[in-house]
Amino acid sequence: ADPCRQQGPIVTMSDRCAAGCGFYGSSEFNGMCSRCHRVAAALAGQRIELESVVEVAGTRFVVAEVKPWVVAQVTTETTIKLEEPVAPWEAIRVMAFDDTCPRERSTLFDKYVAPFFRARPGALVGEGYEFARDKIRFRVVGVRPESQRRVRKVVSASTEIVVARETLPRRPLLQHVRLVPYQETVDQFPEVDGTREAVMSAFLLEKSLTIQPEDDIHWCGTRWRVIATDPEEGGGATENTMLHTDGFPVESCRKCSRISAYTCEEPGCGIPLCVTHHTKMDGEPRCIDHGPSACSTM
């Protein structure tokens, strides 16, 4: 046998793990490091849900992001990204929304808040996080350590949960809200069997933030534009808010993330452009690559 002949498959090391963990990847593991590949292989075939907890070889992981949508089937092609572990919160402070709060406030912790976190051990919470239990809505208004209030961490059995007796003030409530997806959302996640309504209904069930016309909403890897609300000035979502997702998708500017107002009229171009990133030539909108300054350098 030729001693110089390569025996078995050739294994090469890529620059970084394809899952983005920072370690070196290998062609043997589809560009991932051995750790990420082991987790991906263990989860293959499972259906995972946003903020659920999965266990691999005795290690528990929280699902922090799922694309597309809220629930996904893991396959051998799924990219699994492992983040650095974080400690749970030492303490959180929760307040109920006045328009949903029951008169008997002494039961808020035992009947609503504690059961929510027991049922959602993977909930990634930070200051401003909102959740609902049996139609009672809450917001996390404080965390400890306070220096990490913009970080998302889990609430564990050791976390002290304080439910304030005060409530968040009343605000207008939405009767109807009309949302349309951005074109990039449609391209990546096409409409199948009412998935638009399902995804945004999940958003409205969990979020009580004020929604106003022309707002942008980012949720589970998708992006939406608020077209209209009833009342017109906007308001907070409730379980009775009627959701409408029909309508043509909107497009964002290719040069930034703002909504487009123009399309480049250069033949063969046609990219969407916002007010800032367009110019005019012969009275027609052009992108900066086909505008007057570009022509003058030719």
Tab-separated table of C-alpha atoms in Angstrom:
chain	number	residue	atom	x	y	z
A	1	ALA	CA	0.000	0.000	0.000
A	2	ASP	CA	1.135	3.507	-0.756
A	3	PRO	CA	2.139	5.042	2.618
A	4	CYS	CA	1.568	8.507	1.163
A	5	ARG	CA	-2.077	7.803	0.309
A	6	GLN	CA	-4.586	9.485	2.615
A	7	GLN	CA	-6.559	6.938	4.613
A	8	GLY	CA	-10.174	7.835	5.587
A	9	PRO	CA	-11.925	11.171	5.168
A	10	ILE	CA	-9.993	14.426	5.176
A	11	VAL	CA	-10.927	16.596	8.169
A	12	THR	CA	-10.232	20.322	7.973
A	13	MET	CA	-10.561	22.983	10.651
A	14	SER	CA	-12.525	26.116	9.727
A	15	ASP	CA	-11.901	29.535	11.284
A	16	ARG	CA	-14.814	29.508	13.689
A	17	CYS	CA	-17.701	27.254	14.691
A	18	ALA	CA	-20.639	27.642	12.310
A	19	ALA	CA	-22.930	27.938	15.334
A	20	GLY	CA	-21.155	31.134	16.349
A	21	CYS	CA	-19.941	30.002	19.781
A	22	GLY	CA	-16.388	31.268	19.172
A	23	PHE	CA	-14.576	27.914	19.152
A	24	TYR	CA	-13.010	26.354	16.060
A	25	GLY	CA	-15.252	24.328	13.763
A	26	SER	CA	-14.510	21.168	11.824
A	27	SER	CA	-15.642	19.823	8.464
A	28	GLU	CA	-16.325	16.558	10.285
A	29	PHE	CA	-19.080	18.333	12.250
A	30	ASN	CA	-20.559	20.433	9.399
A	31	GLY	CA	-18.451	23.420	10.344
A	32	MET	CA	-19.395	23.278	14.040
A	33	CYS	CA	-17.225	22.522	17.039
A	34	SER	CA	-17.680	19.153	18.735
A	35	ARG	CA	-19.744	20.617	21.591
A	36	CYS	CA	-22.273	22.424	19.380
A	37	HIS	CA	-22.460	19.409	17.066
A	38	ARG	CA	-23.200	17.123	20.016
A	39	VAL	CA	-26.081	19.364	21.134
A	40	ALA	CA	-27.430	19.659	17.577
A	41	ALA	CA	-27.325	15.882	17.105
A	42	ALA	CA	-29.103	15.287	20.442
A	43	LEU	CA	-31.898	17.729	19.544
A	44	ALA	CA	-32.376	16.487	15.973
A	45	GLY	CA	-35.958	15.441	15.373
A	46	GLN	CA	-37.318	17.304	18.406
A	47	ARG	CA	-39.800	20.176	18.321
A	48	ILE	CA	-38.517	23.018	20.464
A	49	GLU	CA	-40.344	26.098	21.663
A	50	LEU	CA	-39.144	29.590	22.502
A	51	GLU	CA	-38.121	29.867	26.185
A	52	SER	CA	-38.431	26.123	26.737
A	53	VAL	CA	-35.797	24.115	28.621
A	54	VAL	CA	-33.981	21.231	26.922
A	55	GLU	CA	-31.471	18.842	28.469
A	56	VAL	CA	-28.468	17.326	26.702
A	57	ALA	CA	-26.085	14.958	28.502
A	58	GLY	CA	-27.100	16.310	31.902
A	59	THR	CA	-26.753	19.976	30.919
A	60	ARG	CA	-29.877	22.143	30.781
A	61	PHE	CA	-30.262	24.801	28.088
A	62	VAL	CA	-32.833	27.556	27.615
A	63	VAL	CA	-34.096	28.159	24.067
A	64	ALA	CA	-33.502	31.906	23.739
A	65	GLU	CA	-34.407	32.348	20.067
A	66	VAL	CA	-36.192	30.305	17.419
A	67	LYS	CA	-36.272	31.125	13.713
A	68	PRO	CA	-38.744	30.834	12.168
A	69	TRP	CA	-41.630	31.572	14.475
A	70	VAL	CA	-42.121	30.308	18.005
A	71	VAL	CA	-41.905	26.517	17.559
A	72	ALA	CA	-39.500	24.704	15.235
A	73	GLN	CA	-38.555	21.178	14.234
A	74	VAL	CA	-34.835	20.608	14.742
A	75	THR	CA	-33.113	18.880	11.820
A	76	THR	CA	-29.519	18.070	10.945
A	77	GLU	CA	-29.487	21.358	8.996
A	78	THR	CA	-30.550	23.464	12.004
A	79	THR	CA	-27.908	25.827	13.355
A	80	ILE	CA	-27.588	25.529	17.141
A	81	LYS	CA	-25.867	28.494	18.797
A	82	LEU	CA	-24.731	28.072	22.399
A	83	GLU	CA	-24.395	31.213	24.507
A	84	GLU	CA	-22.347	31.649	27.659
A	85	PRO	CA	-24.179	30.486	30.825
A	86	VAL	CA	-25.714	33.163	33.040
A	87	ALA	CA	-26.786	33.077	36.675
A	88	PRO	CA	-30.496	33.473	37.521
A	89	TRP	CA	-31.840	36.714	38.962
A	90	GLU	CA	-31.336	37.291	42.674
A	91	ALA	CA	-34.680	39.131	42.842
A	92	ILE	CA	-37.347	40.670	40.607
A	93	ARG	CA	-40.181	43.130	41.310
A	94	VAL	CA	-43.472	42.689	39.453
A	95	MET	CA	-46.485	44.974	38.998
A	96	ALA	CA	-49.914	44.150	37.567
A	97	PHE	CA	-51.686	46.303	35.004
A	98	ASP	CA	-54.561	48.161	36.603
A	99	ASP	CA	-57.070	47.280	33.872
A	100	THR	CA	-56.579	43.527	34.458
A	101	CYS	CA	-55.810	43.417	38.189
A	102	PRO	CA	-58.375	41.618	40.393
A	103	ARG	CA	-59.716	43.345	43.486
A	104	GLU	CA	-58.166	40.748	45.776
A	105	ARG	CA	-54.503	41.611	45.294
A	106	SER	CA	-53.225	39.377	48.049
A	107	THR	CA	-53.599	36.387	45.717
A	108	LEU	CA	-51.470	37.822	42.890
A	109	PHE	CA	-48.321	35.907	43.821
A	110	ASP	CA	-49.813	32.512	44.696
A	111	LYS	CA	-52.480	32.435	41.994
A	112	TYR	CA	-50.782	34.104	39.038
A	113	VAL	CA	-47.091	35.056	39.294
A	114	ALA	CA	-45.606	31.935	40.928
A	115	PRO	CA	-47.555	29.514	38.676
A	116	PHE	CA	-46.394	31.398	35.579
A	117	PHE	CA	-42.703	31.031	36.403
A	118	ARG	CA	-43.137	27.406	37.504
A	119	ALA	CA	-44.721	26.649	34.125
A	120	ARG	CA	-42.092	28.668	32.217
A	121	PRO	CA	-38.708	27.826	33.776
A	122	GLY	CA	-37.006	29.010	30.596
A	123	ALA	CA	-38.601	32.460	30.546
A	124	LEU	CA	-35.809	34.966	29.854
A	125	VAL	CA	-36.675	37.977	31.955
A	126	GLY	CA	-35.323	41.495	32.137
A	127	GLU	CA	-36.616	44.842	33.298
A	128	GLY	CA	-39.696	45.602	31.193
A	129	TYR	CA	-40.539	41.931	30.539
A	130	GLU	CA	-44.291	41.380	30.309
A	131	PHE	CA	-46.320	38.238	30.848
A	132	ALA	CA	-49.878	37.112	31.482
A	133	ARG	CA	-51.523	34.394	33.538
A	134	ASP	CA	-55.267	33.720	33.348
A	135	LYS	CA	-55.801	37.107	31.656
A	136	ILE	CA	-53.982	39.005	34.438
A	137	ARG	CA	-51.083	40.954	32.933
A	138	PHE	CA	-47.823	41.891	34.628
A	139	ARG	CA	-44.598	43.747	33.961
A	140	VAL	CA	-41.201	43.261	35.618
A	141	VAL	CA	-40.372	46.742	36.934
A	142	GLY	CA	-37.159	45.982	38.813
A	143	VAL	CA	-34.393	43.377	39.064
A	144	ARG	CA	-31.411	42.615	41.281
A	145	PRO	CA	-28.592	43.083	40.525
A	146	GLU	CA	-29.852	46.357	39.074
A	147	SER	CA	-26.682	46.846	37.024
A	148	GLN	CA	-27.805	43.977	34.777
A	149	ARG	CA	-31.384	45.175	34.217
A	150	ARG	CA	-30.974	45.145	30.429
A	151	VAL	CA	-29.792	41.534	30.451
A	152	ARG	CA	-32.257	38.649	30.041
A	153	LYS	CA	-31.937	35.906	32.659
A	154	VAL	CA	-34.114	33.165	34.117
A	155	VAL	CA	-36.121	33.224	37.330
A	156	SER	CA	-35.159	30.189	39.420
A	157	ALA	CA	-36.402	28.707	42.692
A	158	SER	CA	-33.798	30.825	44.484
A	159	THR	CA	-35.034	34.100	42.947
A	160	GLU	CA	-36.943	36.372	45.314
A	161	ILE	CA	-40.147	37.560	43.618
A	162	VAL	CA	-41.773	40.700	44.997
A	163	VAL	CA	-45.296	41.551	43.792
A	164	ALA	CA	-46.050	45.235	44.325
A	165	ARG	CA	-49.388	46.276	45.764
A	166	GLU	CA	-49.422	49.289	43.450
A	167	THR	CA	-50.560	48.764	39.861
A	168	LEU	CA	-49.429	50.140	36.540
A	169	PRO	CA	-51.750	52.982	35.436
A	170	ARG	CA	-54.667	52.473	33.103
A	171	ARG	CA	-54.119	53.179	29.426
A	172	PRO	CA	-56.321	53.017	26.316
A	173	LEU	CA	-57.090	49.439	25.307
A	174	LEU	CA	-56.932	48.223	21.728
A	175	GLN	CA	-60.147	47.010	20.154
A	176	HIS	CA	-58.501	46.284	16.788
A	177	VAL	CA	-54.963	46.351	15.409
A	178	ARG	CA	-53.905	45.825	11.786
A	179	LEU	CA	-50.374	44.572	11.142
A	180	VAL	CA	-48.597	43.695	7.915
A	181	PRO	CA	-45.245	41.927	7.620
A	182	TYR	CA	-42.173	43.398	6.016
A	183	GLN	CA	-41.270	41.813	2.706
A	184	GLU	CA	-38.119	40.209	4.153
A	185	THR	CA	-40.324	38.412	6.683
A	186	VAL	CA	-42.586	37.106	3.911
A	187	ASP	CA	-39.576	35.964	1.888
A	188	GLN	CA	-38.106	34.074	4.834
A	189	PHE	CA	-41.301	32.833	6.462
A	190	PRO	CA	-44.122	32.525	3.916
A	191	GLU	CA	-47.744	32.393	5.065
A	192	VAL	CA	-48.818	28.803	5.778
A	193	ASP	CA	-52.136	27.845	7.387
A	194	GLY	CA	-52.638	31.039	9.360
A	195	THR	CA	-49.116	31.286	10.759
A	196	ARG	CA	-49.231	35.096	10.637
A	197	GLU	CA	-52.189	35.247	12.996
A	198	ALA	CA	-50.763	32.523	15.229
A	199	VAL	CA	-47.411	34.246	15.653
A	200	MET	CA	-48.758	37.724	16.324
A	201	SER	CA	-51.553	36.414	18.546
A	202	ALA	CA	-48.810	34.943	20.748
A	203	PHE	CA	-47.200	38.383	20.805
A	204	LEU	CA	-50.431	40.104	21.855
A	205	LEU	CA	-51.090	37.505	24.551
A	206	GLU	CA	-47.760	38.200	26.235
A	207	LYS	CA	-47.154	41.893	25.589
A	208	SER	CA	-49.105	44.793	27.054
A	209	LEU	CA	-46.972	47.598	25.679
A	210	THR	CA	-48.677	50.499	23.939
A	211	ILE	CA	-48.988	49.881	20.201
A	212	GLN	CA	-49.392	52.869	17.886
A	213	PRO	CA	-49.738	53.312	14.111
A	214	GLU	CA	-46.384	53.288	12.285
A	215	ASP	CA	-44.701	51.287	15.056
A	216	ASP	CA	-42.350	48.478	14.073
A	217	ILE	CA	-42.689	45.199	15.979
A	218	HIS	CA	-39.940	42.585	16.088
A	219	TRP	CA	-41.041	39.153	17.288
A	220	CYS	CA	-39.539	35.676	16.917
A	221	GLY	CA	-37.354	36.556	13.951
A	222	THR	CA	-40.116	38.463	12.138
A	223	ARG	CA	-40.743	42.169	11.555
A	224	TRP	CA	-44.149	43.845	11.313
A	225	ARG	CA	-45.559	47.313	10.651
A	226	VAL	CA	-48.549	48.652	12.572
A	227	ILE	CA	-50.883	50.054	9.892
A	228	ALA	CA	-53.875	51.069	11.981
A	229	THR	CA	-55.328	50.765	15.465
A	230	ASP	CA	-58.675	51.290	17.140
A	231	PRO	CA	-58.591	53.680	18.957
A	232	GLU	CA	-56.596	55.670	16.404
A	233	GLU	CA	-54.026	56.902	18.925
A	234	GLY	CA	-53.127	53.334	19.860
A	235	GLY	CA	-53.276	51.509	23.161
A	236	GLY	CA	-52.443	48.345	25.048
A	237	ALA	CA	-53.351	44.872	23.824
A	238	THR	CA	-55.768	42.663	25.740
A	239	GLU	CA	-57.135	39.160	25.254
A	240	ASN	CA	-60.103	40.784	23.467
A	241	THR	CA	-58.024	42.731	20.910
A	242	MET	CA	-58.985	41.741	17.364
A	243	LEU	CA	-55.922	41.052	15.212
A	244	HIS	CA	-55.872	41.674	11.436
A	245	THR	CA	-52.860	40.657	9.317
A	246	ASP	CA	-54.280	40.952	5.817
A	247	GLY	CA	-52.766	43.487	3.435
A	248	PHE	CA	-49.735	43.832	1.213
A	249	PRO	CA	-46.283	43.527	2.830
A	250	VAL	CA	-44.219	46.673	3.238
A	251	GLU	CA	-40.582	46.953	2.225
A	252	SER	CA	-37.647	48.412	4.113
A	253	CYS	CA	-34.916	50.554	2.617
A	254	ARG	CA	-31.969	48.481	1.368
A	255	LYS	CA	-29.570	51.047	2.842
A	256	CYS	CA	-31.077	51.083	6.356
A	257	SER	CA	-33.986	49.556	8.251
A	258	ARG	CA	-36.533	52.379	7.783
A	259	ILE	CA	-39.667	51.840	5.723
A	260	SER	CA	-39.224	52.574	2.023
A	261	ALA	CA	-40.892	55.498	0.284
A	262	TYR	CA	-39.343	55.187	-3.187
A	263	THR	CA	-38.027	52.621	-5.659
A	264	CYS	CA	-34.907	53.204	-7.711
A	265	GLU	CA	-36.050	53.766	-11.308
A	266	GLU	CA	-32.720	52.751	-12.817
A	267	PRO	CA	-33.447	49.889	-15.274
A	268	GLY	CA	-32.461	46.607	-13.682
A	269	CYS	CA	-32.199	48.055	-10.166
A	270	GLY	CA	-35.558	48.738	-8.486
A	271	ILE	CA	-34.374	48.524	-4.884
A	272	PRO	CA	-36.612	50.113	-2.199
A	273	LEU	CA	-35.298	53.349	-0.668
A	274	CYS	CA	-36.265	55.566	2.259
A	275	VAL	CA	-36.513	59.373	2.170
A	276	THR	CA	-32.892	59.744	3.344
A	277	HIS	CA	-31.228	57.223	1.039
A	278	HIS	CA	-32.583	58.323	-2.303
A	279	THR	CA	-31.717	61.015	-4.782
A	280	LYS	CA	-33.359	62.365	-7.909
A	281	MET	CA	-32.174	62.301	-11.495
A	282	ASP	CA	-34.368	63.681	-14.279
A	283	GLY	CA	-37.147	63.914	-11.709
A	284	GLU	CA	-37.075	60.187	-10.902
A	285	PRO	CA	-35.858	58.538	-7.680
A	286	ARG	CA	-32.500	56.807	-7.811
A	287	CYS	CA	-30.316	54.993	-5.305
A	288	ILE	CA	-26.909	56.510	-4.546
A	289	ASP	CA	-25.257	53.971	-6.883
A	290	HIS	CA	-27.293	55.279	-9.844
A	291	GLY	CA	-27.762	58.928	-8.874
A	292	PRO	CA	-26.189	62.057	-10.366
A	293	SER	CA	-22.978	61.744	-8.333
A	294	ALA	CA	-22.479	58.174	-9.551
A	295	CYS	CA	-23.002	59.212	-13.180
A	296	SER	CA	-20.522	62.093	-12.903
A	297	THR	CA	-17.714	59.699	-11.995
A	298	MET	CA	-18.270	57.400	-14.960
